[in-house]
Short mmCIF file of C-alpha atoms in Angstrom, two decimals:
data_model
loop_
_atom_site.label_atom_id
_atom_site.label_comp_id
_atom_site.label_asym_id
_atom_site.label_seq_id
_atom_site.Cartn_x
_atom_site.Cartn_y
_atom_site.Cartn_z
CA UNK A 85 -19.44 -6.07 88.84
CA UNK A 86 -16.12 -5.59 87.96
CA UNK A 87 -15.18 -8.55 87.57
CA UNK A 88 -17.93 -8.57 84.64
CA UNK A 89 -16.30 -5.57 83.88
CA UNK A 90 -13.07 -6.76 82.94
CA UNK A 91 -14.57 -9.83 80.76
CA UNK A 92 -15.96 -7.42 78.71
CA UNK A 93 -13.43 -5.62 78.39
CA UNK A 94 -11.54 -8.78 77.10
CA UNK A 95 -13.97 -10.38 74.64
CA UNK A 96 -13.91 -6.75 72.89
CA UNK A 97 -9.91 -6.56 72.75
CA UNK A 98 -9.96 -10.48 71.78
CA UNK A 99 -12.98 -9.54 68.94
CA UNK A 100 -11.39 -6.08 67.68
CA UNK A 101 -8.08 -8.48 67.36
CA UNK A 102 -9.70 -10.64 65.23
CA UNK A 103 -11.23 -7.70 62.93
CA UNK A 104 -7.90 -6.20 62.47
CA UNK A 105 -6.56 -9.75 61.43
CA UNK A 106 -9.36 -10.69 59.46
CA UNK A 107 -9.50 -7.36 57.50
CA UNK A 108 -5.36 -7.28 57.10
CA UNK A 109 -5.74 -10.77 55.43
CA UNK A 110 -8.56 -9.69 53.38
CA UNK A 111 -6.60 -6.46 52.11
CA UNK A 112 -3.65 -8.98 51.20
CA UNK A 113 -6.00 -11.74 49.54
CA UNK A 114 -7.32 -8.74 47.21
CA UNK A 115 -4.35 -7.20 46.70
CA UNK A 116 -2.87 -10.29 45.80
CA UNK A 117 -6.36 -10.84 44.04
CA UNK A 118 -5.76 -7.88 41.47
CA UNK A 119 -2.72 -9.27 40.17
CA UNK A 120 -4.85 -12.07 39.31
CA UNK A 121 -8.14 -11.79 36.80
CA UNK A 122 -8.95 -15.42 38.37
CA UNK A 123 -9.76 -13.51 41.44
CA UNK A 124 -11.34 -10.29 40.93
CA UNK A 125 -12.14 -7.93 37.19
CA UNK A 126 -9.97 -5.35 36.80
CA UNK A 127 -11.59 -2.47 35.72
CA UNK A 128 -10.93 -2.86 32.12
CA UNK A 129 -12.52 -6.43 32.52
CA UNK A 130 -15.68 -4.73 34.30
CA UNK A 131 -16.12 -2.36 31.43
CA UNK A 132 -15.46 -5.08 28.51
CA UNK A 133 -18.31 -7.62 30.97
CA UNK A 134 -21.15 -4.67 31.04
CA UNK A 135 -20.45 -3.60 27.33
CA UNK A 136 -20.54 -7.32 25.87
CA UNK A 137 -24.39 -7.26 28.47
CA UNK A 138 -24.90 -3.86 26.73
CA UNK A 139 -24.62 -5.70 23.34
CA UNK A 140 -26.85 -8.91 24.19
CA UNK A 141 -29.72 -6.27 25.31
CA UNK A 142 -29.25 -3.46 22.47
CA UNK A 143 -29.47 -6.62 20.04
CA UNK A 144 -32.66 -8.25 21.94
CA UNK A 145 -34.36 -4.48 20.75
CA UNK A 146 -36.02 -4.49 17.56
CA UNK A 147 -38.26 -1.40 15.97
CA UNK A 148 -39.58 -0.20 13.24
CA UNK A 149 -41.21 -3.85 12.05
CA UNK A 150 -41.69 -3.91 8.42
CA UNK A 151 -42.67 -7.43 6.97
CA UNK A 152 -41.57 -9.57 9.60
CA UNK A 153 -38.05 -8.10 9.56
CA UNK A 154 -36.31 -5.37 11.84
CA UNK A 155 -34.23 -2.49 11.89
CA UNK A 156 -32.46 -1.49 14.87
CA UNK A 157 -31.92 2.25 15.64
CA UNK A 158 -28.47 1.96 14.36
CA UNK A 159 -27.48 6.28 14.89
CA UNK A 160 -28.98 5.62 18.70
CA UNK A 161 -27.08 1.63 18.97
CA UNK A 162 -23.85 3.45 17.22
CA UNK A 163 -23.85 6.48 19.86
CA UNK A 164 -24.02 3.99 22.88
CA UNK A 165 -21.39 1.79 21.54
CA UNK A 166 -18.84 4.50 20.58
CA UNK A 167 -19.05 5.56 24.21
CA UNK A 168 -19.36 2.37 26.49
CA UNK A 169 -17.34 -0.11 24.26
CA UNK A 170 -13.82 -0.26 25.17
CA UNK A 171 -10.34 0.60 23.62
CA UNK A 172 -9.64 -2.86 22.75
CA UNK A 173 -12.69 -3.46 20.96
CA UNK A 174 -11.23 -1.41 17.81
CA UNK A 175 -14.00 -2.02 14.62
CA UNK A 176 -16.39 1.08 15.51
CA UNK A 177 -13.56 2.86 15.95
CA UNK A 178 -12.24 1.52 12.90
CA UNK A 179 -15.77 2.31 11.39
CA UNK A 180 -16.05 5.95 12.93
CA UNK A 181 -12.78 6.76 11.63
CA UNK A 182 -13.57 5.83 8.23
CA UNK A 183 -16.78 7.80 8.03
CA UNK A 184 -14.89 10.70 10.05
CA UNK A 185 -12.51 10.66 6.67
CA UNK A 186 -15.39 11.31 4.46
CA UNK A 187 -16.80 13.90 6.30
CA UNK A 188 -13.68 16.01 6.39
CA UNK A 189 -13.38 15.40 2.33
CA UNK A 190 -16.63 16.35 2.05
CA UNK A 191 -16.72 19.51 4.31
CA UNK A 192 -13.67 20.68 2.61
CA UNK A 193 -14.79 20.29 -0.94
CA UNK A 194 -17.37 23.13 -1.11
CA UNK A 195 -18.41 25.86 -0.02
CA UNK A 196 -22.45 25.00 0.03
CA UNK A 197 -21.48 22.15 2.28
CA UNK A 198 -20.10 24.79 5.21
CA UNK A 199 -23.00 26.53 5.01
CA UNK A 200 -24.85 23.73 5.75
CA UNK A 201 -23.01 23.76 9.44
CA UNK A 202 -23.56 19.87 9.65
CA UNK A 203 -20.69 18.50 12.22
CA UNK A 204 -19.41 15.27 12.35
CA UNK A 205 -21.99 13.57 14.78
CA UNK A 206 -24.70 14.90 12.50
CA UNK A 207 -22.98 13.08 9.63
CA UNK A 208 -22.92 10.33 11.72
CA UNK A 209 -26.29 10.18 12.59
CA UNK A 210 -27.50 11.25 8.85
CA UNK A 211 -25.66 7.91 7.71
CA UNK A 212 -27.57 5.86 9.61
CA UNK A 213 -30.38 7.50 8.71
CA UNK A 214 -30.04 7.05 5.57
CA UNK A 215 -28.94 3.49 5.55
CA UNK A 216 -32.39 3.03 7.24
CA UNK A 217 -34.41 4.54 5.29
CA UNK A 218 -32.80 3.26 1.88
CA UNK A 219 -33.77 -0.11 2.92
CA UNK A 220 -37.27 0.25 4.04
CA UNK A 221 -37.92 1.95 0.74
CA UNK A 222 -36.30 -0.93 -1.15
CA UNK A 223 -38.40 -3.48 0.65
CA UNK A 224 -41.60 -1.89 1.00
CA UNK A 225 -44.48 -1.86 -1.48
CA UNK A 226 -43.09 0.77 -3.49
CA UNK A 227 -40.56 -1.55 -5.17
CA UNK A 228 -39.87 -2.11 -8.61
CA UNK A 229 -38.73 -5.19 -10.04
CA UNK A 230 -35.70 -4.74 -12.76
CA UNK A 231 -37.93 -5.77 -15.74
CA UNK A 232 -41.06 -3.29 -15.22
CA UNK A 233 -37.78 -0.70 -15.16
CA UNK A 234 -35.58 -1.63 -18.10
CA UNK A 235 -39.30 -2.16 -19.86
CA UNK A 236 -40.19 1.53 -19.29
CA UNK A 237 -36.25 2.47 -20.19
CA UNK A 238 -36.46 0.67 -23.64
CA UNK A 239 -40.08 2.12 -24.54
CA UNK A 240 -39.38 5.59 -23.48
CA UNK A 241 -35.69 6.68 -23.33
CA UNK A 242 -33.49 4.25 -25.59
CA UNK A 243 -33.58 5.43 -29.18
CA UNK A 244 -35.21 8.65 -28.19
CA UNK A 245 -35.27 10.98 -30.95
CA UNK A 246 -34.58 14.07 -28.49
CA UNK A 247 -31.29 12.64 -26.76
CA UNK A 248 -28.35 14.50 -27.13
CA UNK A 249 -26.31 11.20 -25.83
CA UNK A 250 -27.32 7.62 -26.75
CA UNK A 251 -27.70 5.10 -24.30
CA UNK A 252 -27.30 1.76 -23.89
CA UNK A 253 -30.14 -0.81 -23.94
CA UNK A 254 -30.89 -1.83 -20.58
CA UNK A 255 -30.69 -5.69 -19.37
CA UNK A 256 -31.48 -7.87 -16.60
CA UNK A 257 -28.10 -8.69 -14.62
CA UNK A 258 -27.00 -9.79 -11.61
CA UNK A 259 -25.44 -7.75 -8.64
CA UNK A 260 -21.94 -9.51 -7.06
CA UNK A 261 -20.40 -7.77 -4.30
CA UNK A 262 -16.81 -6.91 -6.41
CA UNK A 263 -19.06 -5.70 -9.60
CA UNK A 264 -20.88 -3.35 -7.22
CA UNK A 265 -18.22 -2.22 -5.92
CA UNK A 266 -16.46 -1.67 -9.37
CA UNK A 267 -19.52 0.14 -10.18
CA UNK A 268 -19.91 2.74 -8.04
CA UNK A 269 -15.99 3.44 -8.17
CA UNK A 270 -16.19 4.21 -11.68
CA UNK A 271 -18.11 7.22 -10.51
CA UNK A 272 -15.36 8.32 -8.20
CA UNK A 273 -14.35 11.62 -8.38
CA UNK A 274 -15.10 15.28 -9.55
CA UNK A 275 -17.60 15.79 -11.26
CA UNK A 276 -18.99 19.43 -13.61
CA UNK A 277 -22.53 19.51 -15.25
CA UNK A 278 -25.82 20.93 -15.58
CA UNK A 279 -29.00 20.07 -13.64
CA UNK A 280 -31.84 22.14 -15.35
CA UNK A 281 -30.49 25.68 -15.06
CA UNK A 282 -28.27 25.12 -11.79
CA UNK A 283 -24.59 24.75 -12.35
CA UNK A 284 -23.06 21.77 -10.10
CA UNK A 285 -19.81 20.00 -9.26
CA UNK A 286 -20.27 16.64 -7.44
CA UNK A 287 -17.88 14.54 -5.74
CA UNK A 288 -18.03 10.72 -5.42
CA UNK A 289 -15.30 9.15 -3.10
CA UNK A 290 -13.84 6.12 -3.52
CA UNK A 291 -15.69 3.26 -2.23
CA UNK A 292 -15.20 1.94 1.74
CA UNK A 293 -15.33 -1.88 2.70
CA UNK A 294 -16.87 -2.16 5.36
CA UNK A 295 -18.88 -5.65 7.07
CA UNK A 296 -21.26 -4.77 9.73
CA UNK A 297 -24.78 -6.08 10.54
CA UNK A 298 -27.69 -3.65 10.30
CA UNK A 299 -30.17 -6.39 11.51
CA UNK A 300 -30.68 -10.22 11.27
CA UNK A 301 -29.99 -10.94 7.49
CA UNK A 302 -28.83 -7.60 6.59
CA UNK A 303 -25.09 -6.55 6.50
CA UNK A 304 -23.27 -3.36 5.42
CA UNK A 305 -20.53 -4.36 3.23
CA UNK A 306 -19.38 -1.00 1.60
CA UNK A 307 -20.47 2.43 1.28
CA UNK A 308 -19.29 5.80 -0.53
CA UNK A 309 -20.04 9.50 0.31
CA UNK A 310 -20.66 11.63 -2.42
CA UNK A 311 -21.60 15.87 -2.51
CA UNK A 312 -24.07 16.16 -4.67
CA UNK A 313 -24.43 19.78 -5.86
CA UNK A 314 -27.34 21.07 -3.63
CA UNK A 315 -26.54 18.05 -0.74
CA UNK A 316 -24.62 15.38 -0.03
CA UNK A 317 -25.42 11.53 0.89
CA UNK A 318 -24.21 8.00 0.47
CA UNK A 319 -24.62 5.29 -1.81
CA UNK A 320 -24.42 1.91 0.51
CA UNK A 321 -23.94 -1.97 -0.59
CA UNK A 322 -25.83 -4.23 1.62
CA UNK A 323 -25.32 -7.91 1.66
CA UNK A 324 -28.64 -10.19 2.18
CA UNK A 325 -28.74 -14.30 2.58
CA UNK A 326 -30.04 -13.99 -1.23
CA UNK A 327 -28.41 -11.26 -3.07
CA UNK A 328 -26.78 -8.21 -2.92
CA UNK A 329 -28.17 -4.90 -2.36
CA UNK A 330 -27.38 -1.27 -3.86
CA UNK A 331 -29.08 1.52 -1.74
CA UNK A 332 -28.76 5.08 -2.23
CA UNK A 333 -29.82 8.31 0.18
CA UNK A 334 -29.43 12.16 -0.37
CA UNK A 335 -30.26 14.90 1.54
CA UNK A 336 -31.26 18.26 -0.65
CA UNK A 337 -30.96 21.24 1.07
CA UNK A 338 -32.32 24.65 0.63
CA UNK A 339 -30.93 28.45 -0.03
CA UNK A 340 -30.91 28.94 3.61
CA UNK A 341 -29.33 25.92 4.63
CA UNK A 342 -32.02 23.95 5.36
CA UNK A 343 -32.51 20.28 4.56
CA UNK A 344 -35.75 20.48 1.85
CA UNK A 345 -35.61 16.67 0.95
CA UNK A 346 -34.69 13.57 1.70
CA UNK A 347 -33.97 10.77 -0.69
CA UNK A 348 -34.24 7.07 -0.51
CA UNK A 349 -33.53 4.79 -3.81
CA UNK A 350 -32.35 1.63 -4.70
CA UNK A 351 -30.25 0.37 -7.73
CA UNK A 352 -30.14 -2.60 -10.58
CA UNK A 353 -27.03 -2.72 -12.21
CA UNK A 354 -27.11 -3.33 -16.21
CA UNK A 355 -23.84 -5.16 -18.18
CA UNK A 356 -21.05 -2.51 -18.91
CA UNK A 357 -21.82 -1.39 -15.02
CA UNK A 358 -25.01 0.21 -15.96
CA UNK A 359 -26.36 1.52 -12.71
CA UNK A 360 -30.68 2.18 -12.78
CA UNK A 361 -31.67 4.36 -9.57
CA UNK A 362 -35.07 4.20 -8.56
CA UNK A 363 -36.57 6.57 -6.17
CA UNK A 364 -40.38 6.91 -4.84
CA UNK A 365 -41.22 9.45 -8.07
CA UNK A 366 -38.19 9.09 -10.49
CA UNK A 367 -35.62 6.56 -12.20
CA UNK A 368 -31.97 7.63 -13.37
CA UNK A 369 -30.30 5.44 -15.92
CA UNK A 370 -26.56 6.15 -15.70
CA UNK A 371 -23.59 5.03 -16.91
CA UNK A 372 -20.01 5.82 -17.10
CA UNK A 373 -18.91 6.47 -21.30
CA UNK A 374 -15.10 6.05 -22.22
CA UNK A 375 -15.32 6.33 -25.75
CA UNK A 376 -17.51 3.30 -26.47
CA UNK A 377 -20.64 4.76 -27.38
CA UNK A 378 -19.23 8.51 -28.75
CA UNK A 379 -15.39 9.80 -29.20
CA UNK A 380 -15.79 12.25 -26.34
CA UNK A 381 -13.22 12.31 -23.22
CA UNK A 382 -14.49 10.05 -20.21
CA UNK A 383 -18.07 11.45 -19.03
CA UNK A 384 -21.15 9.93 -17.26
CA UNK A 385 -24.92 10.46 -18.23
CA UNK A 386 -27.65 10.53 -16.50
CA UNK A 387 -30.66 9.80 -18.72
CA UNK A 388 -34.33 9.38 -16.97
CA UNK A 389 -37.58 10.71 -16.01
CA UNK A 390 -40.37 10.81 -13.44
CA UNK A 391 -42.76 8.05 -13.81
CA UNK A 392 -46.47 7.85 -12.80
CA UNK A 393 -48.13 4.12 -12.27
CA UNK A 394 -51.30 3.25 -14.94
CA UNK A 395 -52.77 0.21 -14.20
CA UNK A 396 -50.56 -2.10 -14.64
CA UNK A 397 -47.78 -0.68 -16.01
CA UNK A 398 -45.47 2.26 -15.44
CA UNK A 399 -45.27 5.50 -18.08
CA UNK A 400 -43.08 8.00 -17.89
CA UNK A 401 -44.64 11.95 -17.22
CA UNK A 402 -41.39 13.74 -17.95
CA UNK A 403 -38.04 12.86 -19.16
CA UNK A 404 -34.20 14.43 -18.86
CA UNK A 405 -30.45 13.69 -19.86
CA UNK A 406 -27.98 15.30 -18.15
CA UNK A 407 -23.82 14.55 -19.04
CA UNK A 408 -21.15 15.52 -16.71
CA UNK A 409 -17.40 15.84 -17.10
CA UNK A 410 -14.13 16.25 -15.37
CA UNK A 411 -13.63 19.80 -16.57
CA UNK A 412 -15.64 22.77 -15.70
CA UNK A 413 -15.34 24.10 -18.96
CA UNK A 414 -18.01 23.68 -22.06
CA UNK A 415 -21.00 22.04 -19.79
CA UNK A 416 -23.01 20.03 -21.73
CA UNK A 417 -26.57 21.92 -21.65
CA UNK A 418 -29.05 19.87 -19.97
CA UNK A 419 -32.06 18.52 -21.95
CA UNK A 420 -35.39 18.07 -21.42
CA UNK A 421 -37.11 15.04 -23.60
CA UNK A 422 -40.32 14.48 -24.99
CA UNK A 423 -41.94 10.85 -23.67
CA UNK A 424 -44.74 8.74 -24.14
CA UNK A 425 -46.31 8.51 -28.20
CA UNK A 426 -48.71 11.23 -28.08
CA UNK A 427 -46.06 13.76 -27.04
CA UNK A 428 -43.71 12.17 -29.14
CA UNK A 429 -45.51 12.10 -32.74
CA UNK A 430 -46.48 15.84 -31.73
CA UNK A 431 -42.92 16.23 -31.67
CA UNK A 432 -42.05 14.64 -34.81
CA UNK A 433 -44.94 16.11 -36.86
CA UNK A 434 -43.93 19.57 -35.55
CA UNK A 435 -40.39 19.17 -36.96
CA UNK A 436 -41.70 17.76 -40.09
CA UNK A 437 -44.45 20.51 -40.78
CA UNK A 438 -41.33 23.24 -40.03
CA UNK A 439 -39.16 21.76 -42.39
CA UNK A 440 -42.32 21.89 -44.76
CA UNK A 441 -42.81 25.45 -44.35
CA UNK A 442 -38.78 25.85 -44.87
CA UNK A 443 -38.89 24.43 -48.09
CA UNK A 444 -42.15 26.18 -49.34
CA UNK A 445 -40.67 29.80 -48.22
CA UNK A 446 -37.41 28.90 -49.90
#
């Protein structure tokens, strides 16, 4: 017995020798190892391998299926990237920083948009919002096309007899990625006017380049934050495999701070940079004047209405003109226009029978 003792006893000095060998030379292999990305990831690796698996799945999700085409849940995607992607990988940075710029112009412009208490995630998320939402609108059955526009532009606001400004006849043109660029950074900057009785100062900030995909076939190439007066939002260029996009959000908000609407439109842009907004209920014809059409200082109009579909063809319920400036000094009153022919002869015969009267009291 002890004899069987003592071999025991040996075979578990002999194994526990082995152990401690074997594990010393594995503690040198992997130290050695971790000098060496051949032989084991470094953390950084690790986190750059799971993030690039994190992208491959996030991409394989697709929602919100309009038409056979997708959009991701960008403000959900973008919050899970900005937190899992590593340092390296620089271009949401790159992108959050940009967008992080705007928001602090924006929050320090005005008052109204303090109140609002919006912080800079909530920006973050509203921009993706809005980017979303722009584009559904623009490709859902809602649209359109330029003609059926500039047709109800030409028959009910150019040569208006109640505009204050003229305007320019509208044509059919298309969209490049510089020109829509160069259009929207016309608008850039303050911005003092009249919407029906409220008093506003807008800002539009320069333009942002930008390339990022939204979805298969649809890339963000540029965007620009604006403060609207009672909101704020962004006007966004989109690239397709066809043609360029011009997409526009806003969100309105309340006395108390509230958000009361929210905005999606799309654009058509006219020679001379003419930009035509169309929302779900309204169109805005605007442009930016420098002394072609009148000898005023630089100013922008926006001339439009709220149209109503009739058969076939679009009419216009209501129309407006508003003109804004650089100064805030001498606002241009805003003006309400009559539309359509009934409303208009009306019009026309009322001036005519007052400047009958005139004549037969004088």
């Amino acid at each position: 017995m002890k004899v069987l003792k003592n071999q025991v006893l040996a075979q578990t000095r002999k194994s526990l020798r082995f152990d401690v060998i074997f594990n010393f030379t594995l503690l040198i292999l992997l130290s050695s190892a971790s000098c060496s990305s051949q032989w084991i990831l470094s953390p950084r690796d690790k986190s750059i391998k799971e993030w690039e698996s994190n992208e491959r799945r996030e991409d394989e999700k697709k929602s919100d299926s309009i038409h056979g085409w997708s959009v991701y849940s960008r403000k959900e995607e973008w919050s899970k990237k900005r937190k899992t992607a590593p340092l390296h990988l620089s271009k949401f940075q790159a992108f959050s920083d940009l967008l992080s710029f705007d928001y602090q112009q924006l929050a320090g412009f005005s008052e109204n948009m303090k109140s609002y208490g919006i912080t800079e995630e909530c920006f973050d998320e509203l921009f993706w919002e809005g980017i979303k939402e722009s584009l559904k609108f623009c490709l859902s059955s809602k649209y359109i096309d330029q003609s059926s526009v500039n047709n109800l532009i030409e028959l009910e606001l150019w040569r208006n007899p109640d505009l204050e400004h003229p305007i320019i006849r509208p044509e059919i043109s298309k969209i490049g990625i510089s020109r829509a660029f160069e259009a929207l950074n016309e608008f850039s900057g303050e911005w003092h006017g009249k919407w029906q009785a409220m008093k506003v100062h807008h800002l539009w900030l320069p333009v942002k380049e930008f390339k990022m995909e939204i979805n298969d076939g649809f890339t963000l190439i540029g965007f620009q934050s604006c403060f609207t007066g009672d909101g704020f939002g962004w006007n966004y260029v989109v690239n397709t495999k066809n043609k360029v996009l011009i997409l526009g959000f806003v969100y309105h908000f309340d006395n108390s701070g509230r958000i009361s609407a929210k905005n999606p439109h799309y654009a058509f842009l006219n020679p001379g940079n003419q930009l035509t907004w169309v929302s779900d209920s309204h169109i805005y014809y605007e442009f930016m004047c420098n002394g072609i059409i009148c000898d005023e200082k630089k100013h922008y109009t926006i001339t439009g209405g709220q149209y109503q579909k009739q058969v076939k063809q679009y009419k216009l319920a209501s129309g407006f003109q508003a003109v804004y400036i650089p100064e805030d000094k001498q606002l241009p009153a805003f003006k309400h226009l009559f539309v359509n022919n009934i409303r208009r002869t009306k019009n026309l015969l009322s001036k005519k029978l007052a400047i009958v009267l005139k004549n037969l009291i004088q």
